[in-house]
Tab-separated table of C-alpha atoms in Angstrom:
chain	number	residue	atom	x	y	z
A	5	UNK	CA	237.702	-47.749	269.809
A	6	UNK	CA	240.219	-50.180	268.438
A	7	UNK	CA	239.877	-50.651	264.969
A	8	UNK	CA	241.602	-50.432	261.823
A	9	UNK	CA	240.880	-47.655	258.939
A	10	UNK	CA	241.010	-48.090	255.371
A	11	UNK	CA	240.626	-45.160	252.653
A	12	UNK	CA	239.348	-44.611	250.390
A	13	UNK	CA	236.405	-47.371	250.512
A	14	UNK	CA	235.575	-47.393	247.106
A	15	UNK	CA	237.773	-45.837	244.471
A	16	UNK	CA	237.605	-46.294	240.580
A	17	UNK	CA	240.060	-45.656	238.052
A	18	UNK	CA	241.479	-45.434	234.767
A	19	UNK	CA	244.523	-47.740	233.921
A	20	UNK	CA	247.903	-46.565	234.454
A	21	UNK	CA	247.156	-43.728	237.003
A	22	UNK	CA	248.954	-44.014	240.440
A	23	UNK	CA	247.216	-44.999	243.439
A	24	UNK	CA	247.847	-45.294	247.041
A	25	UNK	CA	245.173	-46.971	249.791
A	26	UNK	CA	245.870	-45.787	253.299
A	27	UNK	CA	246.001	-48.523	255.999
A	28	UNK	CA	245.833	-47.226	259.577
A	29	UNK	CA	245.383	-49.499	263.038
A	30	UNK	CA	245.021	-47.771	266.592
A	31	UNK	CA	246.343	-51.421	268.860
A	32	UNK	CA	249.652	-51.195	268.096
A	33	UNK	CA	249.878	-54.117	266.644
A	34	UNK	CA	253.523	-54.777	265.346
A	35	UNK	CA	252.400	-57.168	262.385
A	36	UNK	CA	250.090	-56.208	259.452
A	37	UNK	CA	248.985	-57.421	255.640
A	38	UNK	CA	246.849	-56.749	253.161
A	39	UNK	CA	244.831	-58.952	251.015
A	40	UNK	CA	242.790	-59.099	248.218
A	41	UNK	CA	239.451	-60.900	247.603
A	42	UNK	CA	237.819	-62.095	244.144
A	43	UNK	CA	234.753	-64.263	243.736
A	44	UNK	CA	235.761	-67.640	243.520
A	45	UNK	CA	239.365	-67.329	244.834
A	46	UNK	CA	238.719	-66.463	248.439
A	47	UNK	CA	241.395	-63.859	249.894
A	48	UNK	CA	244.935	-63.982	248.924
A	49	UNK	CA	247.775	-62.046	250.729
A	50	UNK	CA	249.513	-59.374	248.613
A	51	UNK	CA	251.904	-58.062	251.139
A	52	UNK	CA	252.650	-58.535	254.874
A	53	UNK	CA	254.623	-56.515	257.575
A	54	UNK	CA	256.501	-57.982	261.068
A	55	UNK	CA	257.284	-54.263	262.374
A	56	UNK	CA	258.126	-50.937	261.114
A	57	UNK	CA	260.433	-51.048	257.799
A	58	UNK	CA	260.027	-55.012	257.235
A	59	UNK	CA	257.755	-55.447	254.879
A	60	UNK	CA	257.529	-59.346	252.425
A	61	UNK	CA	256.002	-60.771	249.627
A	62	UNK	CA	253.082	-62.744	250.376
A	63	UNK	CA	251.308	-65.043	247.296
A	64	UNK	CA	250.613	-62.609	244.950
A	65	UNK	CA	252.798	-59.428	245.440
A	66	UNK	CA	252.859	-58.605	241.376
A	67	UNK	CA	251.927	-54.761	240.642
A	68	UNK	CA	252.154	-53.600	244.539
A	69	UNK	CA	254.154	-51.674	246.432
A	70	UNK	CA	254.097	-50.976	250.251
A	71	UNK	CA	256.015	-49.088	252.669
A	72	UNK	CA	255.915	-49.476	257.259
A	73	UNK	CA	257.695	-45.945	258.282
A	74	UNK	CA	255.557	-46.011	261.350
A	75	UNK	CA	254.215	-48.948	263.451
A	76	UNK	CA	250.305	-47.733	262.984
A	77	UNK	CA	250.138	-46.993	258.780
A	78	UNK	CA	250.550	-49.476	256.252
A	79	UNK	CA	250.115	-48.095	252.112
A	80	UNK	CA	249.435	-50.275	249.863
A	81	UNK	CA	250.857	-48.233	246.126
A	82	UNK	CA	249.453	-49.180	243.084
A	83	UNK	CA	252.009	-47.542	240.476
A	84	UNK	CA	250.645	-48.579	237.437
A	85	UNK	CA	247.149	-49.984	237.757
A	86	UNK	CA	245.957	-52.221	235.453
A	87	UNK	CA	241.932	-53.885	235.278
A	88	UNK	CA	243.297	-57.251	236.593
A	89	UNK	CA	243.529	-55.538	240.113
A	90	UNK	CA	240.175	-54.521	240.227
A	91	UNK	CA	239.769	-56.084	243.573
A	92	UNK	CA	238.202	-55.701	246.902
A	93	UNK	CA	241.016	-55.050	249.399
A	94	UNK	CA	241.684	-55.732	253.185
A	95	UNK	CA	244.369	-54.540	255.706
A	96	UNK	CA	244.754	-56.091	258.946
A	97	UNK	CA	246.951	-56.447	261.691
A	98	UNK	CA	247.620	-58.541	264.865
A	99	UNK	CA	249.646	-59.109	267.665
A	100	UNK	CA	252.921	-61.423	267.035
A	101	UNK	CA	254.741	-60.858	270.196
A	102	UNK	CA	251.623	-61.838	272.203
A	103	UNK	CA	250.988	-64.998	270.396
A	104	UNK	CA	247.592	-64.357	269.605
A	105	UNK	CA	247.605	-63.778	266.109
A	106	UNK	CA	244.091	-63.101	265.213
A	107	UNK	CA	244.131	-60.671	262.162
A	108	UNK	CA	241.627	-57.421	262.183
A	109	UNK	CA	240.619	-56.430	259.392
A	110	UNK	CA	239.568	-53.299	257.894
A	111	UNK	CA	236.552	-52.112	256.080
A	112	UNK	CA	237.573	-53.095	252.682
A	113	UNK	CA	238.608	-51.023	249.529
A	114	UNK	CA	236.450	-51.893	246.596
A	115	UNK	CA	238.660	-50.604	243.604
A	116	UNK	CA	237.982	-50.576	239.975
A	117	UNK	CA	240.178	-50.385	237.585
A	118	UNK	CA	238.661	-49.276	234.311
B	18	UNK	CA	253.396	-74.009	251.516
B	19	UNK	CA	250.389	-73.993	253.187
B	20	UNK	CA	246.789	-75.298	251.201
B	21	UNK	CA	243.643	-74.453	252.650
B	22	UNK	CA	240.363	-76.542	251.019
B	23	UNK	CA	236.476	-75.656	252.199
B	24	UNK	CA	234.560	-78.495	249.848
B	25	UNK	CA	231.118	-77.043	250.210
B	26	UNK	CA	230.913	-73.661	247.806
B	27	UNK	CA	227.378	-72.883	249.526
B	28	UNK	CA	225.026	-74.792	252.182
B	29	UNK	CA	221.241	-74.277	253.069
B	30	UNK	CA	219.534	-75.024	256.796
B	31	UNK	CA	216.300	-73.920	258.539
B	32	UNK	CA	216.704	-71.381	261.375
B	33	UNK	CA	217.211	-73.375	264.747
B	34	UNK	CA	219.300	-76.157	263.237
B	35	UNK	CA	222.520	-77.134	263.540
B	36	UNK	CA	224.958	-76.848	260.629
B	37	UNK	CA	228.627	-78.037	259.754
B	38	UNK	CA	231.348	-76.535	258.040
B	39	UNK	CA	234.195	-78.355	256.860
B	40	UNK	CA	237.734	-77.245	256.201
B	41	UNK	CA	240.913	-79.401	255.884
B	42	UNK	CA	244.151	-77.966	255.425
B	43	UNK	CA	247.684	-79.035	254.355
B	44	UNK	CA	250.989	-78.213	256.427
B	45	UNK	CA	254.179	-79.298	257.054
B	46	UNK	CA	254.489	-76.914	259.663
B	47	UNK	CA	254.033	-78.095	263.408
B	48	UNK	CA	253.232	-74.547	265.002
B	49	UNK	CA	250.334	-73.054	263.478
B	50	UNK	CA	246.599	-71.247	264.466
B	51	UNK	CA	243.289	-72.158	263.072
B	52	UNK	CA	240.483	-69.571	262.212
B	53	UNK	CA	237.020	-69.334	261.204
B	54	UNK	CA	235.916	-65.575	259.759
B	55	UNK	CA	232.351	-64.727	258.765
B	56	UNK	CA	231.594	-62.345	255.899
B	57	UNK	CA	228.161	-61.317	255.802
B	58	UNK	CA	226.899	-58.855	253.309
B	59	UNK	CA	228.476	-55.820	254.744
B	60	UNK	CA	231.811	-57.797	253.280
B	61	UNK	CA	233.532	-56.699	257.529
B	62	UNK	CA	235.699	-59.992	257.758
B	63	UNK	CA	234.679	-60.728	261.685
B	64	UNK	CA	236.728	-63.391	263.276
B	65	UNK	CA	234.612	-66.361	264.690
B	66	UNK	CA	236.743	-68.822	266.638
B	67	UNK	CA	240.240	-69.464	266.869
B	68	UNK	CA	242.063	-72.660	267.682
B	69	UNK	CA	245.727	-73.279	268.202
B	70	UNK	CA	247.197	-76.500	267.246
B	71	UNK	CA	249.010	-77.353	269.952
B	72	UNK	CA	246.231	-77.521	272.588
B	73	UNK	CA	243.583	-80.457	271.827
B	74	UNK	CA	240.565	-79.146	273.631
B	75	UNK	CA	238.407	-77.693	270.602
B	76	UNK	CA	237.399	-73.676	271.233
B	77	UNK	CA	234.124	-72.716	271.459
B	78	UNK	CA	232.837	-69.386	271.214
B	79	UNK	CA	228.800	-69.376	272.264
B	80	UNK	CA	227.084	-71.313	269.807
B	81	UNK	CA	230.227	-72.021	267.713
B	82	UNK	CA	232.564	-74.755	268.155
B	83	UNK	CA	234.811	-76.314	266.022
B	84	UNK	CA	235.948	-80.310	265.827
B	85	UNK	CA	239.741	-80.246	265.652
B	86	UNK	CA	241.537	-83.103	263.653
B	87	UNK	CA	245.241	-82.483	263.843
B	88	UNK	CA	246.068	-85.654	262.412
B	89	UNK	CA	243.763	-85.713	260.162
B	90	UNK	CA	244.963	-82.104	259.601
B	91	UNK	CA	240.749	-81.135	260.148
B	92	UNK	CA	238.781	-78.413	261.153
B	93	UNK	CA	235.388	-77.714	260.783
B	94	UNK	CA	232.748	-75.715	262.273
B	95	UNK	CA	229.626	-76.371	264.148
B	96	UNK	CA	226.974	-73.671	264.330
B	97	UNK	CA	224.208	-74.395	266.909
B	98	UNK	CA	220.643	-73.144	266.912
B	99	UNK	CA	221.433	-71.491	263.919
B	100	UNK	CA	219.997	-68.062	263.535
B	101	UNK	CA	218.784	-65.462	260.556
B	102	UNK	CA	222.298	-63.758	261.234
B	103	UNK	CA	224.462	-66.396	260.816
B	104	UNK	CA	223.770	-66.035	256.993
B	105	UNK	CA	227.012	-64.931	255.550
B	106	UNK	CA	230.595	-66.349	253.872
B	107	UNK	CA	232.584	-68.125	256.239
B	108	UNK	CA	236.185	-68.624	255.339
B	109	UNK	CA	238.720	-70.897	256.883
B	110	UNK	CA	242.052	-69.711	257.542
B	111	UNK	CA	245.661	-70.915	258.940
B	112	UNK	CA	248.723	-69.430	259.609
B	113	UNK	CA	251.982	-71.046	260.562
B	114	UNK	CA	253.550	-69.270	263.545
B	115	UNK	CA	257.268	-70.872	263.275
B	116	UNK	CA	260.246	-69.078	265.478
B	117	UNK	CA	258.149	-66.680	267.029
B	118	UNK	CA	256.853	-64.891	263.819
B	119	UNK	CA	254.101	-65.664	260.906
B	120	UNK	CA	253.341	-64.946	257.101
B	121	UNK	CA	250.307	-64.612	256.598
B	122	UNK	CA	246.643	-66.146	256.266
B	123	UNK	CA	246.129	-68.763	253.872
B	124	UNK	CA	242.463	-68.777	252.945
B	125	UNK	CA	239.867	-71.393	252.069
B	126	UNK	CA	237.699	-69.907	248.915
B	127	UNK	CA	234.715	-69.957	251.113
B	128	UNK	CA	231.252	-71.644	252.201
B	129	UNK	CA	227.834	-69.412	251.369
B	130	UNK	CA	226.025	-70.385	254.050
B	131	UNK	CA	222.367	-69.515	253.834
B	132	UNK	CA	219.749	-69.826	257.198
B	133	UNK	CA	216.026	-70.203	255.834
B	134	UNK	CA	213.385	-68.200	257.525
């Protein structure tokens, strides 16, 4: 089944403790992001990727990290967590070379930050 | 950069009518797609309808379409015979697609759309 994997799904945690959310897709899709989503603000792009180790900023890349060693995963590191990223979280990838560029998203993270 | 705006926060029809969506966006850019996502409570982001700008027959997926404005830089969303399960968040979304490659999304903030029983 195509589809792309998030984990954990719901994590909480305590300020300042390292975190990393796993982003895997199976449709090897060369491009992939993640976003955020808070009430009110609709989903903003943290980080996007065009193909394995290009990775850029999207609009609000502050307090992330990610990494694209391999075409399928796609981390999204949270060195120093602070309560303003209590968030729910979305990775998703598409097609570029095809021209399709329909994102699929994952699950969702919902993290806490406490 | 790229400004996505979705003026109605939250809308409320019977089951079986139709309801409209608006969106209007701001670009520069000349290549770009067009999307409509649903969120229902499950929060699964499931993509509705896509349109790309450079073709000027409006998509249609089953009893979605959309009304496609490029000049007007306008896209909304027509939902026919609404049903129970349309209730959900429906977010806009563009992305500019120049040289080949794309950023990202830009997202509206979202219409609650509600279908009375």
């Amino acid at each position: 089944e195509a589809q792309v994997t998030q984990n954990p799904r719901y994590l909480i945690t305590v300020t300042g403790k390292k975190l990393t959310v796993t982003c895997s897709q199976n449709m090897n899709h060369e491009y992939m992001s993640w976003y955020r989503q808070d009430p009110g603000l609709g989903l903003r792009q943290i980080y996007y990727s065009m193909n394995v180790e290009v990775t850029d900023k999207g609009d609000v890349p502050e307090g992330y990290k990610v990494s694209r060693k391999e075409k399928r995963n796609f981390p999204l590191i949270l060195e120093s967590p602070s309560p303003n990223q209590t968030s729910l979280y979305f990775c998703a990838s598409s097609f570029i070379q095809k021209g399709t560029y329909e994102q699929y998203f994952g699950p969702g993270t919902r993290l806490t930050v406490t | 950069a790229q400004t996505v705006t979705q003026s109605q926060p939250e809308m409320s029809v019977q089951e079986a009518e139709t309801v409209t969506l608006s969106c209007t966006y701001d670009t520069s850019e000349s290549n770009y797609y067009l999307f409509w996502y649903k969120q229902p409570p499950s929060r699964q982001m499931i993509l509705v309808i896509r349109q790309e700008a450079y073709k000027q027959q409006n998509a249609t997926e089953n009893r979605f379409s959309v009304n496609f404005q490029k000049a007007a830089k306008s896209f909304s969303l027509k939902i026919s015979d609404s049903q129970l399960g349309d209730t959900a968040m429906y977010f806009c979304a563009f992305i500019a697609t120049a040289g080949g490659g794309a950023d990202g999304l830009t997202f509206g903030k979202g219409t609650h759309l509600i279908i009375q029983p």
